């Protein structure tokens, strides 16, 4: 049984096992309550990211000891639902569109995703229905879940049939995912050892002076690059003018970054100029979707040896679903998470989009560890993560998570109390406010914390696509 803990995640990144002793935890009962060990997963992902940041900072500052890392369940639980805590001039965002939900079918359940206009249009086109939830409900009630899944995906939309963990384990894509490590790491060669300017001063910003090209969307990828921005990187998010991001989503994940529009099909020169000075490229599109622009990891590394290329996808870059679009909510449904979290009468969901947020922090950690390795060995680095693989970690660690929860609530409670355990009384202690060009923002503070590190982003989010496509 795979344990959902920092040690496992840190080992997946190739980290020194002894460094996990630098991590301390403030346990808060009631945070991220679920049947699955969601709190343990969230804690492990954030701790791993913080440890990777502390390690890189120590190496760049030429310090012998890695600073201590402190993980607070309250900060983690608040950050894992950051999109729900965001307020813009007192207005709360709308999390899901009316057609993004569970629907009962003739033989079970299916979940659709239609937050983006083009996905909504493809869903309705596949079903040949008007934009009316009642009509959609009536039509889906007469069709099988797998039939709906195939029809909608065939039209370029998003719909996933509810599966149990056992059904997913037997599914060809589930088999492919289970055979892969939590974090896939490659070193194809090329590039010299990096010698970034030594760090000094406070707060310690491990990624200061590094340039990150952010080609991600939605939550997981932007969470990773938002974290790299927190740690001092110059993060420039690039979007196509034809694919505007949802405004509130972009606001939540845009802290510390700049945002520019570049049409990769017609303005490749601008991208090449950016790539020539980049240290890291993070992509969050379907595997192969960017290849036609010369943006496969291999093509990028050929033009910029020594690059760190970090890839994120929903289903992985292999198997029959490799080219399918996907989101956290849909991965929960396919892998059996929604079946476990349901009531028995209908499916459920995790208390946070934990696959998105957790994978985002792991992706940032993988980038940071790659940068640390490059200080000694140089070379190009490829790292790859998938939401479905993170879901597998959560599911396989279920027994360990239940045992850990029992220890918290039973005979082992005194030991946790002595270490600083407390109840989770809500998010207020981990929320902040600041002014921005977008309005007065209330937002979740970053959960990544280590001795001497930053406590907030240097700048608020910028309006989508309003910066020039150049490095600061």
PDB file of C-alpha atoms in Angstrom, residues 11-196:
ATOM      1  CA  UNK A  11      11.414  10.091  -2.904  1.00  0.00           C
ATOM      2  CA  UNK A  12       9.479  10.416  -6.178  1.00  0.00           C
ATOM      3  CA  UNK A  13      11.442  13.615  -6.815  1.00  0.00           C
ATOM      4  CA  UNK A  14      14.794  11.978  -6.075  1.00  0.00           C
ATOM      5  CA  UNK A  15      15.330  13.993  -2.898  1.00  0.00           C
ATOM      6  CA  UNK A  16      17.693  13.100  -0.070  1.00  0.00           C
ATOM      7  CA  UNK A  17      15.567  11.097   2.425  1.00  0.00           C
ATOM      8  CA  UNK A  18      17.339  12.700   5.390  1.00  0.00           C
ATOM      9  CA  UNK A  19      15.926  16.121   4.483  1.00  0.00           C
ATOM     10  CA  UNK A  20      12.366  15.108   5.352  1.00  0.00           C
ATOM     11  CA  UNK A  21      13.423  15.453   8.977  1.00  0.00           C
ATOM     12  CA  UNK A  22      13.408  19.213   8.347  1.00  0.00           C
ATOM     13  CA  UNK A  23       9.596  19.155   8.020  1.00  0.00           C
ATOM     14  CA  UNK A  24       7.306  19.870  10.969  1.00  0.00           C
ATOM     15  CA  UNK A  25       3.514  19.803  10.859  1.00  0.00           C
ATOM     16  CA  UNK A  26       0.755  21.660  12.652  1.00  0.00           C
ATOM     17  CA  UNK A  27      -2.120  19.170  12.608  1.00  0.00           C
ATOM     18  CA  UNK A  28      -5.635  20.614  12.568  1.00  0.00           C
ATOM     19  CA  UNK A  29      -8.455  18.128  12.891  1.00  0.00           C
ATOM     20  CA  UNK A  30     -11.407  18.845  10.656  1.00  0.00           C
ATOM     21  CA  UNK A  31      -9.387  20.281   7.783  1.00  0.00           C
ATOM     22  CA  UNK A  32     -10.333  18.840   4.370  1.00  0.00           C
ATOM     23  CA  UNK A  33     -12.581  16.151   5.817  1.00  0.00           C
ATOM     24  CA  UNK A  34     -13.218  13.287   3.419  1.00  0.00           C
ATOM     25  CA  UNK A  35     -13.366   9.506   3.204  1.00  0.00           C
ATOM     26  CA  UNK A  36     -10.080   9.480   1.310  1.00  0.00           C
ATOM     27  CA  UNK A  37      -6.845  10.835   2.888  1.00  0.00           C
ATOM     28  CA  UNK A  38      -7.169  14.242   1.255  1.00  0.00           C
ATOM     29  CA  UNK A  39      -5.629  16.157   4.149  1.00  0.00           C
ATOM     30  CA  UNK A  40      -2.596  13.852   4.062  1.00  0.00           C
ATOM     31  CA  UNK A  41      -2.224  14.284   0.295  1.00  0.00           C
ATOM     32  CA  UNK A  42      -2.523  18.071   0.482  1.00  0.00           C
ATOM     33  CA  UNK A  43      -0.073  18.251   3.371  1.00  0.00           C
ATOM     34  CA  UNK A  44       2.454  16.028   1.586  1.00  0.00           C
ATOM     35  CA  UNK A  45       2.306  17.994  -1.662  1.00  0.00           C
ATOM     36  CA  UNK A  46       2.811  21.344   0.057  1.00  0.00           C
ATOM     37  CA  UNK A  47       5.533  20.007   2.368  1.00  0.00           C
ATOM     38  CA  UNK A  48       7.402  18.526  -0.580  1.00  0.00           C
ATOM     39  CA  UNK A  49       7.212  21.816  -2.459  1.00  0.00           C
ATOM     40  CA  UNK A  50       8.383  23.812   0.556  1.00  0.00           C
ATOM     41  CA  UNK A  51      11.247  21.400   1.162  1.00  0.00           C
ATOM     42  CA  UNK A  52      12.335  21.619  -2.481  1.00  0.00           C
ATOM     43  CA  UNK A  53      12.263  25.422  -2.214  1.00  0.00           C
ATOM     44  CA  UNK A  54      14.261  25.427   1.014  1.00  0.00           C
ATOM     45  CA  UNK A  55      16.805  23.038  -0.479  1.00  0.00           C
ATOM     46  CA  UNK A  56      17.318  25.139  -3.625  1.00  0.00           C
ATOM     47  CA  UNK A  57      17.566  28.324  -1.580  1.00  0.00           C
ATOM     48  CA  UNK A  58      20.189  26.807   0.701  1.00  0.00           C
ATOM     49  CA  UNK A  59      22.252  25.582  -2.235  1.00  0.00           C
ATOM     50  CA  UNK A  60      22.112  28.925  -4.004  1.00  0.00           C
ATOM     51  CA  UNK A  61      22.924  30.789  -0.782  1.00  0.00           C
ATOM     52  CA  UNK A  62      25.832  28.381  -0.193  1.00  0.00           C
ATOM     53  CA  UNK A  63      24.461  27.390   3.180  1.00  0.00           C
ATOM     54  CA  UNK A  64      25.309  24.063   4.785  1.00  0.00           C
ATOM     55  CA  UNK A  65      21.897  23.439   6.337  1.00  0.00           C
ATOM     56  CA  UNK A  66      18.502  23.404   4.664  1.00  0.00           C
ATOM     57  CA  UNK A  67      16.025  25.667   6.516  1.00  0.00           C
ATOM     58  CA  UNK A  68      13.240  24.038   8.460  1.00  0.00           C
ATOM     59  CA  UNK A  69       9.864  23.633   6.764  1.00  0.00           C
ATOM     60  CA  UNK A  70       6.598  24.199   8.610  1.00  0.00           C
ATOM     61  CA  UNK A  71       3.327  22.851   7.219  1.00  0.00           C
ATOM     62  CA  UNK A  72       0.108  24.056   8.808  1.00  0.00           C
ATOM     63  CA  UNK A  73      -3.041  22.099   7.959  1.00  0.00           C
ATOM     64  CA  UNK A  74      -5.033  25.316   8.240  1.00  0.00           C
ATOM     65  CA  UNK A  75      -2.949  27.147   5.654  1.00  0.00           C
ATOM     66  CA  UNK A  76      -2.997  24.094   3.381  1.00  0.00           C
ATOM     67  CA  UNK A  77      -6.762  23.577   3.640  1.00  0.00           C
ATOM     68  CA  UNK A  78      -7.386  27.250   2.905  1.00  0.00           C
ATOM     69  CA  UNK A  79      -5.042  27.329  -0.093  1.00  0.00           C
ATOM     70  CA  UNK A  80      -6.522  24.152  -1.579  1.00  0.00           C
ATOM     71  CA  UNK A  81      -9.829  25.980  -2.025  1.00  0.00           C
ATOM     72  CA  UNK A  82      -8.275  29.342  -2.900  1.00  0.00           C
ATOM     73  CA  UNK A  83     -10.702  29.796  -5.791  1.00  0.00           C
ATOM     74  CA  UNK A  84     -13.617  29.645  -3.338  1.00  0.00           C
ATOM     75  CA  UNK A  85     -12.116  32.196  -0.955  1.00  0.00           C
ATOM     76  CA  UNK A  86     -11.360  34.775  -3.636  1.00  0.00           C
ATOM     77  CA  UNK A  87     -13.383  37.980  -3.474  1.00  0.00           C
ATOM     78  CA  UNK A  88     -13.054  40.784  -6.018  1.00  0.00           C
ATOM     79  CA  UNK A  89     -14.517  43.997  -4.612  1.00  0.00           C
ATOM     80  CA  UNK A  90     -16.627  41.790  -2.360  1.00  0.00           C
ATOM     81  CA  UNK A  91     -17.951  39.633  -5.214  1.00  0.00           C
ATOM     82  CA  UNK A  92     -17.465  35.866  -5.059  1.00  0.00           C
ATOM     83  CA  UNK A  93     -16.645  34.012  -8.312  1.00  0.00           C
ATOM     84  CA  UNK A  94     -18.939  31.382  -9.802  1.00  0.00           C
ATOM     85  CA  UNK A  95     -17.127  28.061  -9.523  1.00  0.00           C
ATOM     86  CA  UNK A  96     -19.034  25.917 -12.024  1.00  0.00           C
ATOM     87  CA  UNK A  97     -21.312  26.752 -14.928  1.00  0.00           C
ATOM     88  CA  UNK A  98     -24.886  25.329 -14.954  1.00  0.00           C
ATOM     89  CA  UNK A  99     -23.966  22.547 -17.382  1.00  0.00           C
ATOM     90  CA  UNK A 100     -20.887  21.472 -15.369  1.00  0.00           C
ATOM     91  CA  UNK A 101     -22.393  18.878 -13.038  1.00  0.00           C
ATOM     92  CA  UNK A 102     -23.481  15.292 -12.466  1.00  0.00           C
ATOM     93  CA  UNK A 103     -26.375  13.917 -14.520  1.00  0.00           C
ATOM     94  CA  UNK A 104     -28.280  10.699 -13.988  1.00  0.00           C
ATOM     95  CA  UNK A 105     -28.207   8.376 -16.979  1.00  0.00           C
ATOM     96  CA  UNK A 106     -30.115   5.243 -17.881  1.00  0.00           C
ATOM     97  CA  UNK A 107     -27.491   3.066 -16.156  1.00  0.00           C
ATOM     98  CA  UNK A 108     -25.686   5.349 -13.715  1.00  0.00           C
ATOM     99  CA  UNK A 109     -24.123   8.797 -13.725  1.00  0.00           C
ATOM    100  CA  UNK A 110     -22.051  11.022 -15.954  1.00  0.00           C
ATOM    101  CA  UNK A 111     -20.317  14.318 -15.208  1.00  0.00           C
ATOM    102  CA  UNK A 112     -19.904  17.077 -17.751  1.00  0.00           C
ATOM    103  CA  UNK A 113     -17.639  20.111 -17.819  1.00  0.00           C
ATOM    104  CA  UNK A 114     -18.769  23.214 -19.681  1.00  0.00           C
ATOM    105  CA  UNK A 115     -17.209  26.204 -17.929  1.00  0.00           C
ATOM    106  CA  UNK A 116     -15.539  27.431 -21.116  1.00  0.00           C
ATOM    107  CA  UNK A 117     -17.831  28.608 -23.944  1.00  0.00           C
ATOM    108  CA  UNK A 118     -16.250  26.331 -26.554  1.00  0.00           C
ATOM    109  CA  UNK A 119     -16.698  23.284 -24.315  1.00  0.00           C
ATOM    110  CA  UNK A 120     -20.333  24.189 -23.670  1.00  0.00           C
ATOM    111  CA  UNK A 121     -20.978  24.518 -27.410  1.00  0.00           C
ATOM    112  CA  UNK A 122     -19.383  21.145 -28.153  1.00  0.00           C
ATOM    113  CA  UNK A 123     -21.348  19.441 -25.390  1.00  0.00           C
ATOM    114  CA  UNK A 124     -24.653  20.756 -26.676  1.00  0.00           C
ATOM    115  CA  UNK A 125     -23.674  19.998 -30.268  1.00  0.00           C
ATOM    116  CA  UNK A 126     -22.861  16.375 -29.381  1.00  0.00           C
ATOM    117  CA  UNK A 127     -26.194  15.976 -27.600  1.00  0.00           C
ATOM    118  CA  UNK A 128     -28.072  18.010 -30.220  1.00  0.00           C
ATOM    119  CA  UNK A 129     -29.799  19.984 -27.510  1.00  0.00           C
ATOM    120  CA  UNK A 130     -30.488  23.622 -26.631  1.00  0.00           C
ATOM    121  CA  UNK A 131     -28.781  25.280 -23.671  1.00  0.00           C
ATOM    122  CA  UNK A 132     -31.435  24.182 -21.205  1.00  0.00           C
ATOM    123  CA  UNK A 133     -30.529  22.025 -18.161  1.00  0.00           C
ATOM    124  CA  UNK A 134     -33.975  20.424 -18.104  1.00  0.00           C
ATOM    125  CA  UNK A 135     -33.619  19.278 -21.716  1.00  0.00           C
ATOM    126  CA  UNK A 136     -30.137  17.953 -21.063  1.00  0.00           C
ATOM    127  CA  UNK A 137     -31.318  16.047 -17.979  1.00  0.00           C
ATOM    128  CA  UNK A 138     -34.196  14.456 -19.879  1.00  0.00           C
ATOM    129  CA  UNK A 139     -31.999  13.427 -22.816  1.00  0.00           C
ATOM    130  CA  UNK A 140     -29.199  11.958 -20.696  1.00  0.00           C
ATOM    131  CA  UNK A 141     -31.657   9.963 -18.577  1.00  0.00           C
ATOM    132  CA  UNK A 142     -32.427   7.902 -21.674  1.00  0.00           C
ATOM    133  CA  UNK A 143     -28.824   7.135 -22.640  1.00  0.00           C
ATOM    134  CA  UNK A 144     -26.064   5.044 -21.078  1.00  0.00           C
ATOM    135  CA  UNK A 145     -23.156   6.742 -19.350  1.00  0.00           C
ATOM    136  CA  UNK A 146     -20.507   5.297 -21.671  1.00  0.00           C
ATOM    137  CA  UNK A 147     -22.556   6.269 -24.722  1.00  0.00           C
ATOM    138  CA  UNK A 148     -22.695   9.870 -23.506  1.00  0.00           C
ATOM    139  CA  UNK A 149     -18.975   9.840 -22.692  1.00  0.00           C
ATOM    140  CA  UNK A 150     -18.032   8.621 -26.159  1.00  0.00           C
ATOM    141  CA  UNK A 151     -20.403  10.945 -27.992  1.00  0.00           C
ATOM    142  CA  UNK A 152     -19.345  14.096 -26.162  1.00  0.00           C
ATOM    143  CA  UNK A 153     -15.620  13.371 -26.340  1.00  0.00           C
ATOM    144  CA  UNK A 154     -16.041  12.532 -30.004  1.00  0.00           C
ATOM    145  CA  UNK A 155     -17.330  16.058 -30.543  1.00  0.00           C
ATOM    146  CA  UNK A 156     -14.458  17.631 -28.604  1.00  0.00           C
ATOM    147  CA  UNK A 157     -16.483  18.175 -25.432  1.00  0.00           C
ATOM    148  CA  UNK A 158     -16.045  16.836 -21.932  1.00  0.00           C
ATOM    149  CA  UNK A 159     -18.145  14.156 -20.246  1.00  0.00           C
ATOM    150  CA  UNK A 160     -16.992  11.211 -18.136  1.00  0.00           C
ATOM    151  CA  UNK A 161     -18.949   8.213 -16.923  1.00  0.00           C
ATOM    152  CA  UNK A 162     -18.824   7.383 -13.221  1.00  0.00           C
ATOM    153  CA  UNK A 163     -16.575   4.404 -12.496  1.00  0.00           C
ATOM    154  CA  UNK A 164     -15.627   2.556  -9.343  1.00  0.00           C
ATOM    155  CA  UNK A 165     -11.944   2.228  -8.398  1.00  0.00           C
ATOM    156  CA  UNK A 166     -12.076  -1.393  -9.545  1.00  0.00           C
ATOM    157  CA  UNK A 167     -13.514  -0.472 -12.925  1.00  0.00           C
ATOM    158  CA  UNK A 168     -10.828   2.162 -13.397  1.00  0.00           C
ATOM    159  CA  UNK A 169      -8.109  -0.290 -12.363  1.00  0.00           C
ATOM    160  CA  UNK A 170      -9.242  -2.597 -15.187  1.00  0.00           C
ATOM    161  CA  UNK A 171      -9.636   0.203 -17.723  1.00  0.00           C
ATOM    162  CA  UNK A 172      -6.801   0.414 -20.253  1.00  0.00           C
ATOM    163  CA  UNK A 173      -6.006   3.991 -19.258  1.00  0.00           C
ATOM    164  CA  UNK A 174      -6.092   3.085 -15.585  1.00  0.00           C
ATOM    165  CA  UNK A 175      -3.617   0.273 -16.221  1.00  0.00           C
ATOM    166  CA  UNK A 176      -1.284   2.660 -18.066  1.00  0.00           C
ATOM    167  CA  UNK A 177      -1.456   5.226 -15.272  1.00  0.00           C
ATOM    168  CA  UNK A 178      -0.829   2.667 -12.514  1.00  0.00           C
ATOM    169  CA  UNK A 179       2.373   1.535 -14.219  1.00  0.00           C
ATOM    170  CA  UNK A 180       3.917   5.016 -14.044  1.00  0.00           C
ATOM    171  CA  UNK A 181       5.686   6.770 -11.162  1.00  0.00           C
ATOM    172  CA  UNK A 182       4.035   9.676  -9.373  1.00  0.00           C
ATOM    173  CA  UNK A 183       6.557  12.032 -10.980  1.00  0.00           C
ATOM    174  CA  UNK A 184       8.184  11.072 -14.270  1.00  0.00           C
ATOM    175  CA  UNK A 185      11.707  12.464 -14.546  1.00  0.00           C
ATOM    176  CA  UNK A 186      14.084  12.369 -17.498  1.00  0.00           C
ATOM    177  CA  UNK A 187      17.518  13.751 -18.170  1.00  0.00           C
ATOM    178  CA  UNK A 188      18.031  13.689 -21.935  1.00  0.00           C
ATOM    179  CA  UNK A 189      21.414  15.440 -21.819  1.00  0.00           C
ATOM    180  CA  UNK A 190      22.635  18.771 -23.079  1.00  0.00           C
ATOM    181  CA  UNK A 191      23.282  21.984 -21.205  1.00  0.00           C
ATOM    182  CA  UNK A 192      25.932  23.058 -18.727  1.00  0.00           C
ATOM    183  CA  UNK A 193      25.719  23.277 -14.955  1.00  0.00           C
ATOM    184  CA  UNK A 194      23.913  26.442 -13.920  1.00  0.00           C
ATOM    185  CA  UNK A 195      25.664  29.046 -11.847  1.00  0.00           C
ATOM    186  CA  UNK A 196      22.924  31.503 -10.870  1.00  0.00           C
TER     187      UNK A 196
END
